[in-house]
Short mmCIF file of C-alpha atoms in Angstrom, two decimals:
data_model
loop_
_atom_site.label_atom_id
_atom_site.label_comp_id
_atom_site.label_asym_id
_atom_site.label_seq_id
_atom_site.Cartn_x
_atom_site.Cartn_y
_atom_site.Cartn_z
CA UNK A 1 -6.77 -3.90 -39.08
CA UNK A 2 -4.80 -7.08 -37.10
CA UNK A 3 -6.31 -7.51 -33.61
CA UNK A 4 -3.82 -7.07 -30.69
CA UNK A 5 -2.71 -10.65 -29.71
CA UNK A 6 -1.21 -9.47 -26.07
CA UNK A 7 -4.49 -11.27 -24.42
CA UNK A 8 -4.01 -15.18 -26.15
CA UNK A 9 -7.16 -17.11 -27.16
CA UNK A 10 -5.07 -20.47 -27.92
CA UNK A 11 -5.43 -23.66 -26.10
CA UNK A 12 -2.23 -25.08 -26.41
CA UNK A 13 -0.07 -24.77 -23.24
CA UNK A 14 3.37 -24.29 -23.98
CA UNK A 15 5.51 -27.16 -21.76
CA UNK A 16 6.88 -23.98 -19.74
CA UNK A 17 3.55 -22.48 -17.99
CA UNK A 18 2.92 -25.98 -15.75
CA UNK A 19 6.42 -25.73 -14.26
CA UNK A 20 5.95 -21.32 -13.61
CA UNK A 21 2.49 -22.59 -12.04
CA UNK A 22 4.03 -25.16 -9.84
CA UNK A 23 6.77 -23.54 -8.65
CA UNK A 24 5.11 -20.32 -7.78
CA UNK A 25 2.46 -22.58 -6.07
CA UNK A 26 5.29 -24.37 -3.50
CA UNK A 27 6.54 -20.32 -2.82
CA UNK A 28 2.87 -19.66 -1.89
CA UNK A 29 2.82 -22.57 0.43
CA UNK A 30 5.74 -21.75 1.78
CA UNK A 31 4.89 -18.07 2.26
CA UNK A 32 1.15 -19.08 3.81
CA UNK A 33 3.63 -21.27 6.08
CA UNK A 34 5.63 -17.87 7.03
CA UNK A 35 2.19 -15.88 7.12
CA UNK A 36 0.93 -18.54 9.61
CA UNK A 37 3.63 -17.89 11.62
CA UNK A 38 4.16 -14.09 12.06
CA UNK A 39 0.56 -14.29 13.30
CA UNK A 40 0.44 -16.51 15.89
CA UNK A 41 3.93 -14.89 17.02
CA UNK A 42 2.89 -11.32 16.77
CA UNK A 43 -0.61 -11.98 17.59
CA UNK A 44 -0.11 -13.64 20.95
CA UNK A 45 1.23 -10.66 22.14
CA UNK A 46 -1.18 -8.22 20.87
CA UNK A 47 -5.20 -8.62 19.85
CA UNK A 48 -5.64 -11.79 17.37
CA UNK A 49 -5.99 -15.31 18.68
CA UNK A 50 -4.16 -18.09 16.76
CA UNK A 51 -7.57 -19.05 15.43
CA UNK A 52 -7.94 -15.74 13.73
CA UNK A 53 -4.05 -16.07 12.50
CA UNK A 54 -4.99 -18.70 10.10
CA UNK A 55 -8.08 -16.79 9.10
CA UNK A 56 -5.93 -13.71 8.53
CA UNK A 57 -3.68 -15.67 6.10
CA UNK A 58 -6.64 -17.54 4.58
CA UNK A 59 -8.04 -13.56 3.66
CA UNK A 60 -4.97 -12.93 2.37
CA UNK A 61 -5.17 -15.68 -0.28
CA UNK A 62 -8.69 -15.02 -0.73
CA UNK A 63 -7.93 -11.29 -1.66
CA UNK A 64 -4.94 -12.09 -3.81
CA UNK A 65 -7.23 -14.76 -6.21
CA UNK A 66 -10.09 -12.80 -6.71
CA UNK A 67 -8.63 -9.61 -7.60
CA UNK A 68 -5.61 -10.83 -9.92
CA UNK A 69 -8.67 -13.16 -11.82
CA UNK A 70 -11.02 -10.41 -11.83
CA UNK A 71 -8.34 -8.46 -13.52
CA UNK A 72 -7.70 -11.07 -16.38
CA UNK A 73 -11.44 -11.70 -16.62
CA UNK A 74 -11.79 -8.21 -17.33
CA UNK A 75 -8.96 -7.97 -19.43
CA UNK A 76 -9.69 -10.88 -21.48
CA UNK A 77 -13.33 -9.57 -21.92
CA UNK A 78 -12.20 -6.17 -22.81
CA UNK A 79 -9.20 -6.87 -24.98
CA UNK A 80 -8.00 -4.31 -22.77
CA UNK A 81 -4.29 -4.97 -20.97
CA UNK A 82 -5.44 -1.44 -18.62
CA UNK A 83 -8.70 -2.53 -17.15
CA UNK A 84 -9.21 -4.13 -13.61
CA UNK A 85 -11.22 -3.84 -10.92
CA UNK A 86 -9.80 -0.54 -9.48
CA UNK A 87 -9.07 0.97 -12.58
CA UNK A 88 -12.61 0.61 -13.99
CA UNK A 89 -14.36 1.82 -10.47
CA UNK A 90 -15.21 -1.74 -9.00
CA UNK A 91 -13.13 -1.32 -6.19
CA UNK A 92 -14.21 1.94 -5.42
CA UNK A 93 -17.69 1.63 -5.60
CA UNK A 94 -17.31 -1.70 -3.56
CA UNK A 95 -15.97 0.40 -0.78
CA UNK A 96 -18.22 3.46 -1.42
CA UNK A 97 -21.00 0.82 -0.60
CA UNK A 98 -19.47 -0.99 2.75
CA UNK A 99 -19.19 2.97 4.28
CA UNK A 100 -22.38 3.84 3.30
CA UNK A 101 -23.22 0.95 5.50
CA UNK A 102 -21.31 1.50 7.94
CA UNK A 103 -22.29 5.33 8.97
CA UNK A 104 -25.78 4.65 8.23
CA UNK A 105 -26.95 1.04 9.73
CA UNK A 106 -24.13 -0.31 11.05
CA UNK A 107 -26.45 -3.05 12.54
CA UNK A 108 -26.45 -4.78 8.51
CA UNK A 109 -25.62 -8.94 8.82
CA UNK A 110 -23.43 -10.26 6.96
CA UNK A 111 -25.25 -11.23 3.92
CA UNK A 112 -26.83 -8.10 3.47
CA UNK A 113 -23.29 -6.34 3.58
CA UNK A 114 -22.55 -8.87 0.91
CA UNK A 115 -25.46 -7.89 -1.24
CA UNK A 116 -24.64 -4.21 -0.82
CA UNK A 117 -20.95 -4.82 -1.97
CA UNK A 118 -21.59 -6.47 -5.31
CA UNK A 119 -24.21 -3.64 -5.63
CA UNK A 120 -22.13 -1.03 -5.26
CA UNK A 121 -18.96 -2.69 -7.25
CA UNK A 122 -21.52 -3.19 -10.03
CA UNK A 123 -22.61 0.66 -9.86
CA UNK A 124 -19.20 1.64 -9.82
CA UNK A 125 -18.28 -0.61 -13.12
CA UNK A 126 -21.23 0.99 -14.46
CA UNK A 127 -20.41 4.37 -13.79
CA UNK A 128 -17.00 4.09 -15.53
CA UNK A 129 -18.84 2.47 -18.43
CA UNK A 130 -20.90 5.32 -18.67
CA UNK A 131 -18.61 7.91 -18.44
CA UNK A 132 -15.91 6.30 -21.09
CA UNK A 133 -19.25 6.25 -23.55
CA UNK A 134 -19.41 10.40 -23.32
CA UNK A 135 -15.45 10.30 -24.22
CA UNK A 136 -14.94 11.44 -27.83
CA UNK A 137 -12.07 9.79 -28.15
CA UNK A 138 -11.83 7.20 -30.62
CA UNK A 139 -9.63 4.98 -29.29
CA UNK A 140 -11.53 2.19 -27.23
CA UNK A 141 -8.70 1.20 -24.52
CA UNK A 142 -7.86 4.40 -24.18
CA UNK A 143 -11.45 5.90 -23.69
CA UNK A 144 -12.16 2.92 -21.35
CA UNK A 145 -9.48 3.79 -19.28
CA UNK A 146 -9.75 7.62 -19.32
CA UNK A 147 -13.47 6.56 -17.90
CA UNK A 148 -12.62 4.33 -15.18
CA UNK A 149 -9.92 6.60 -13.89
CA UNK A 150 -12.22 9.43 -13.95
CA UNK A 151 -14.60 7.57 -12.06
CA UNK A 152 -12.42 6.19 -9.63
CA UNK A 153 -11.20 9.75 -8.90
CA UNK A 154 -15.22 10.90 -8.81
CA UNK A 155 -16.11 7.81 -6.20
CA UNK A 156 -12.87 8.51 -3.84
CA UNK A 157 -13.42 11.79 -3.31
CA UNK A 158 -16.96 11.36 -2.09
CA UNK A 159 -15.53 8.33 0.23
CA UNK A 160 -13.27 11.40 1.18
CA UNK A 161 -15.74 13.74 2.09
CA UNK A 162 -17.72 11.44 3.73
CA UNK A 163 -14.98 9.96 5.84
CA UNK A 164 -14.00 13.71 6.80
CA UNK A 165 -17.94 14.30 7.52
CA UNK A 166 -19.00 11.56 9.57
CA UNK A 167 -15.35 10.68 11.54
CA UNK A 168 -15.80 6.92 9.94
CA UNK A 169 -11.48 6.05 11.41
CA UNK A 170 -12.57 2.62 12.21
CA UNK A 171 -13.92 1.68 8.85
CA UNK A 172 -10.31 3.76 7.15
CA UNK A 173 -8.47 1.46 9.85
CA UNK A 174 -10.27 -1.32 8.13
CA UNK A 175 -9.59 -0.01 4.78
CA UNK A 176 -6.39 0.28 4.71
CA UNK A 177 -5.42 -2.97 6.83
CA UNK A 178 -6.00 -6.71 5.94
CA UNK A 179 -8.24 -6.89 8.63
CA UNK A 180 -11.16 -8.58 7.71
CA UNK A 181 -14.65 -7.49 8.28
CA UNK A 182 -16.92 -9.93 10.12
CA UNK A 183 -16.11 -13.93 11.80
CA UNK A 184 -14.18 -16.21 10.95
CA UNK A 185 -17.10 -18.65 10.42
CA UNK A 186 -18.51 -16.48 7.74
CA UNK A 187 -15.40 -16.20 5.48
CA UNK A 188 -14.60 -19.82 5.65
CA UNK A 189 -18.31 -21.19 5.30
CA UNK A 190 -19.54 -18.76 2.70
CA UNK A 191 -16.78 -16.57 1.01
CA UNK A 192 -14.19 -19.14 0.18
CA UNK A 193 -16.61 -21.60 -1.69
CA UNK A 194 -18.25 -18.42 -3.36
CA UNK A 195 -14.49 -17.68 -4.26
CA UNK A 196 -13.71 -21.24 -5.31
CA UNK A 197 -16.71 -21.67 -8.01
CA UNK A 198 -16.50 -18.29 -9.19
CA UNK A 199 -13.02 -18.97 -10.42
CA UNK A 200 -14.35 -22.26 -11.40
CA UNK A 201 -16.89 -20.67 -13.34
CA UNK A 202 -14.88 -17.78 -15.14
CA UNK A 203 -11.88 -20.78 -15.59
CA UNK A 204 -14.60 -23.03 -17.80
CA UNK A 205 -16.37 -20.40 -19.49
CA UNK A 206 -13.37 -18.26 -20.54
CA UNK A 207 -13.33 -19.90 -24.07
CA UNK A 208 -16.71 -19.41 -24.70
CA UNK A 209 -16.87 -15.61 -24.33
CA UNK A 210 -17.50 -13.99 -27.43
CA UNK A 211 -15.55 -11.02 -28.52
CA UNK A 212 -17.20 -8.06 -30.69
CA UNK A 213 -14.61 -8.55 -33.19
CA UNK A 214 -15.17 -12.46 -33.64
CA UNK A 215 -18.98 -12.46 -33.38
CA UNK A 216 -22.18 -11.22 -35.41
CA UNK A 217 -22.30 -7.41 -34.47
CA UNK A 218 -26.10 -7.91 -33.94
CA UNK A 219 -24.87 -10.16 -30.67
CA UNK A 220 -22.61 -8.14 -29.10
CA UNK A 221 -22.48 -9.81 -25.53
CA UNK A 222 -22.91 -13.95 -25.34
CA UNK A 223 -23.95 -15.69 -21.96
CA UNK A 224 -20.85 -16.53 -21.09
CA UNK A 225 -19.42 -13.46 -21.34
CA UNK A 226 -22.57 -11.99 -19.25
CA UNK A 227 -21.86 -14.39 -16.33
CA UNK A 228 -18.07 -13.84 -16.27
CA UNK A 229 -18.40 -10.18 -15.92
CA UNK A 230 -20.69 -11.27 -13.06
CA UNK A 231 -18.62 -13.15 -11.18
CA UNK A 232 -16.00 -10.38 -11.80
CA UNK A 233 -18.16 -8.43 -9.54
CA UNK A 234 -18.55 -11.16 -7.11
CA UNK A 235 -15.42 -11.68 -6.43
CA UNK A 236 -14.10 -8.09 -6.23
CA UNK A 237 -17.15 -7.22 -3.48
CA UNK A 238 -15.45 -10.39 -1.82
CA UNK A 239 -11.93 -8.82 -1.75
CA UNK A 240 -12.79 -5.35 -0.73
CA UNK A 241 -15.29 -6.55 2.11
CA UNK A 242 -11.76 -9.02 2.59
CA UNK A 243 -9.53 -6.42 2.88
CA UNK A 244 -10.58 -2.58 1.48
CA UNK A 245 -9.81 -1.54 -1.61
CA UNK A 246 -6.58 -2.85 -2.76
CA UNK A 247 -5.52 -1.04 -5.73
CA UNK A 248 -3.95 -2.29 -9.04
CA UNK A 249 -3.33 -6.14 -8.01
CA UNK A 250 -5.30 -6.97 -11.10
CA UNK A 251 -3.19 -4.95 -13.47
CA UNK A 252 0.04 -6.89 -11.51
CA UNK A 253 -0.38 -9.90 -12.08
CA UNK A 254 -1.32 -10.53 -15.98
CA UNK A 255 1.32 -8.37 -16.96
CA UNK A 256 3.84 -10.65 -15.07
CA UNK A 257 2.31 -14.01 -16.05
CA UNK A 258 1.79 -12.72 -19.89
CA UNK A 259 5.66 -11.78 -19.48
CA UNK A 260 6.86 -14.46 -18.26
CA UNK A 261 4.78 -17.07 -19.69
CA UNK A 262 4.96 -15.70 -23.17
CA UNK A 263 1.41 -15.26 -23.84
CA UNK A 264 -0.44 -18.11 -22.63
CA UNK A 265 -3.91 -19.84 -23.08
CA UNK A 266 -6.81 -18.00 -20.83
CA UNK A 267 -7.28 -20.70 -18.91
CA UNK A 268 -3.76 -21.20 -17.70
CA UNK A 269 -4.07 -17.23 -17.00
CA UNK A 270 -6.72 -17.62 -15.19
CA UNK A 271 -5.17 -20.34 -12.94
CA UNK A 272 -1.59 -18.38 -12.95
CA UNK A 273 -3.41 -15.71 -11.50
CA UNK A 274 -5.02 -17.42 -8.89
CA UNK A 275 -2.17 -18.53 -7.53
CA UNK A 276 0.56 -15.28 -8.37
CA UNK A 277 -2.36 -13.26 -7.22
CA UNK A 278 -2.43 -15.15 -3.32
CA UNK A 279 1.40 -15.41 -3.37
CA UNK A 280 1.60 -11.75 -3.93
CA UNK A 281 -0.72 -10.50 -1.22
CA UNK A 282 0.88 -13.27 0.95
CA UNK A 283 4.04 -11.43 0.01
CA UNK A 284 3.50 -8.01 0.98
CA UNK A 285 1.25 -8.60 4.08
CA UNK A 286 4.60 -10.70 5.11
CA UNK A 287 6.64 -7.53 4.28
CA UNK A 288 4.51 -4.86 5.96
CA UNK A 289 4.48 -6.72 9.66
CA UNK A 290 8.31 -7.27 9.39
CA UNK A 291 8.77 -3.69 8.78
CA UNK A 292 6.24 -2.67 11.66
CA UNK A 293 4.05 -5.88 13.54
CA UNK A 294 2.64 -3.59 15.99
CA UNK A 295 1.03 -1.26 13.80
CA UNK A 296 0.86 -3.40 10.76
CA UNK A 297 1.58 -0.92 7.83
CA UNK A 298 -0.87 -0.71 5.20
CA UNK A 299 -1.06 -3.25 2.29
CA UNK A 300 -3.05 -1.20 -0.14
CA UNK A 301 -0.45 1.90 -0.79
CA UNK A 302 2.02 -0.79 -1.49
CA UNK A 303 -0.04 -2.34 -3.86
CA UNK A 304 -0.60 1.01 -5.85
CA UNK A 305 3.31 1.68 -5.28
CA UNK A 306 4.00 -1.59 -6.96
CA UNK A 307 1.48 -1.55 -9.58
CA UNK A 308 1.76 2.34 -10.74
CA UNK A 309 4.82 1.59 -13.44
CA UNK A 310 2.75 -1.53 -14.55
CA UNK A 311 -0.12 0.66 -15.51
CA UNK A 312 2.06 3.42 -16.47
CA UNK A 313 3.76 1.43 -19.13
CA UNK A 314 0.24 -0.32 -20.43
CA UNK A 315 -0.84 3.45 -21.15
CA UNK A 316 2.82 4.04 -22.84
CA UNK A 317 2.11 0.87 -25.15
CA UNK A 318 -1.09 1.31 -25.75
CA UNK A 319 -0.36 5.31 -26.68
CA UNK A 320 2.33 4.32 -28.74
CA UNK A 321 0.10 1.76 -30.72
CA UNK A 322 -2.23 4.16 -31.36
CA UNK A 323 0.46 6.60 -32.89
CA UNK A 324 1.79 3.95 -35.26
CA UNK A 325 -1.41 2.95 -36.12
CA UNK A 326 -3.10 6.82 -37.25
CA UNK A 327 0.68 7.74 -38.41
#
């Protein structure tokens, strides 16, 4: 049976991919510039200081990175074009976590927020791992996915019930706004270099991670692929602590880059997303304070707007593989 080949492992870069990079990087600097901008304008008048403008738009890239390279990560790990982090319960359990906090000791610092965070988006993975294993199904993307989505629905309705229970509206405000949780100080001195090598890290290891299919069955997870999944975790506690859970980003943008760039290497992937990952949440946060910048409409329902028929159309795929392969 031929593996898929939707998820490349080739290290030639087609002459094409360096020019999509670029050019999508000069639309992100330009949007940043436009980000930068609407703050300080909107901001003057209302609560933010032009201090916490940039930091706003610096969240915003943060955000966009880590979830569209936590998606490809986990995609490229999984051989799976449906997994990311808030279809596989990462998300979720990330913000499951930070309200847990929140009602209970609100008082946390910083760092230990942190450490609950990737706790709780590692639980969460874990849980949708564990559920897709009682599946009887016998397809493996298919049963993965079944298993995050029925986790994810598991995990938001508690957040539900607990958000009805204990009246948490500041920590929904925060949830569903790019507002983001703690100073200034903290996100610049700790979460973007935490960003920055984790990409690093997931970027130089990507063509070491074993796949079941290419290695001894006896070994079925290497090192590398060990410490990528980690820093998948990392960096998705980053973006929900960032900016709530922000669904389906990581199912966006490797579908667009693998469309657009034909297929190419990981690593390029990896970088493509960085960057289409920041330009996109760049994008919409633009878009929601033009439509309303006093009450700043919410990012994350745009997100799953935008990223429903993306997913919807993996599933179709992946379905109709399935058929044609059992037929």
């Amino acid at each position: 049976m031929s593996r898929s080949t939707a998820i490349p492992d080739a290290s030639a870069t087609p002459q094409r991919v360096p020019h999509y990079i670029v050019m999508v990087l000069i639309i992100g600097v330009v949007l940043a510039i436009v980000e930068c901008y609407f703050s300080v304008t909107i901001n003057n008048e209302n609560f933010y200081s032009r201090y916490s403008s940039i930091f706003r738009t610096l969240g915003c890239i943060l955000v966009g990175a880590c979830l569209a390279v936590s998606g490809t990560v986990m995609q490229y790990i999984s051989r799976n074009t449906m997994t990311s982090p808030s279809t596989m319960g990462l998300t979720q359990g990330t913000a499951l976590a930070l309200c847990i906090i929140i009602i209970f000791s609100p008082s946390l610092n910083q760092w230990m927020i942190m450490v609950w965070a990737i706790a709780g988006a590692a639980l969460g993975g874990l849980f949708a791992y564990s559920i897709a294993k009682l599946l009887p199904w016998k397809v493996k993307s298919l049963r993965q996915i079944s298993g995050g989505i029925m986790a994810v629905c598991i995990i938001t309705c508690i957040s539900i019930m607990m958000y009805s229970s204990y009246s948490t509206i500041d920590y929904i405000d925060h949830l569903v706004n790019p507002i983001m949780l703690g100073s200034p100080r903290f996100t610049i001195w700790v979460l973007l270099p935490v960003t920055v090598v984790a990409i690093l890290i997931c970027w130089s290891l990507s063509l070491r991670v074993q796949h079941r299919s290419d290695a001894v069955r006896s070994v079925s997870l290497s090192w590398a692929t060990l410490i990528c999944m980690l820093m998948v975790i990392l960096m998705t506690s980053i973006s929900t602590m960032l900016a709530g859970p922000l669904g389906l980003v990581g199912i966006i943008i490797p579908s667009i880059l693998r469309f657009f760039l034909k297929n190419p290497p990981i690593r390029w992937l990896i970088l493509g997303s960085a960057i289409y990952g920041s330009v996109l949440i760049l994008g919409l946060d633009i878009i929601s304070r033009t439509i309303d910048p006093v009450f700043d409409i919410s990012v994350m329902p745009i997100t799953v707007i935008i990223g429903a028929p993306f997913l919807i159309y993996q599933i179709g795929k992946e379905i109709e593989k399935t058929i044609l392969r059992y037929s």
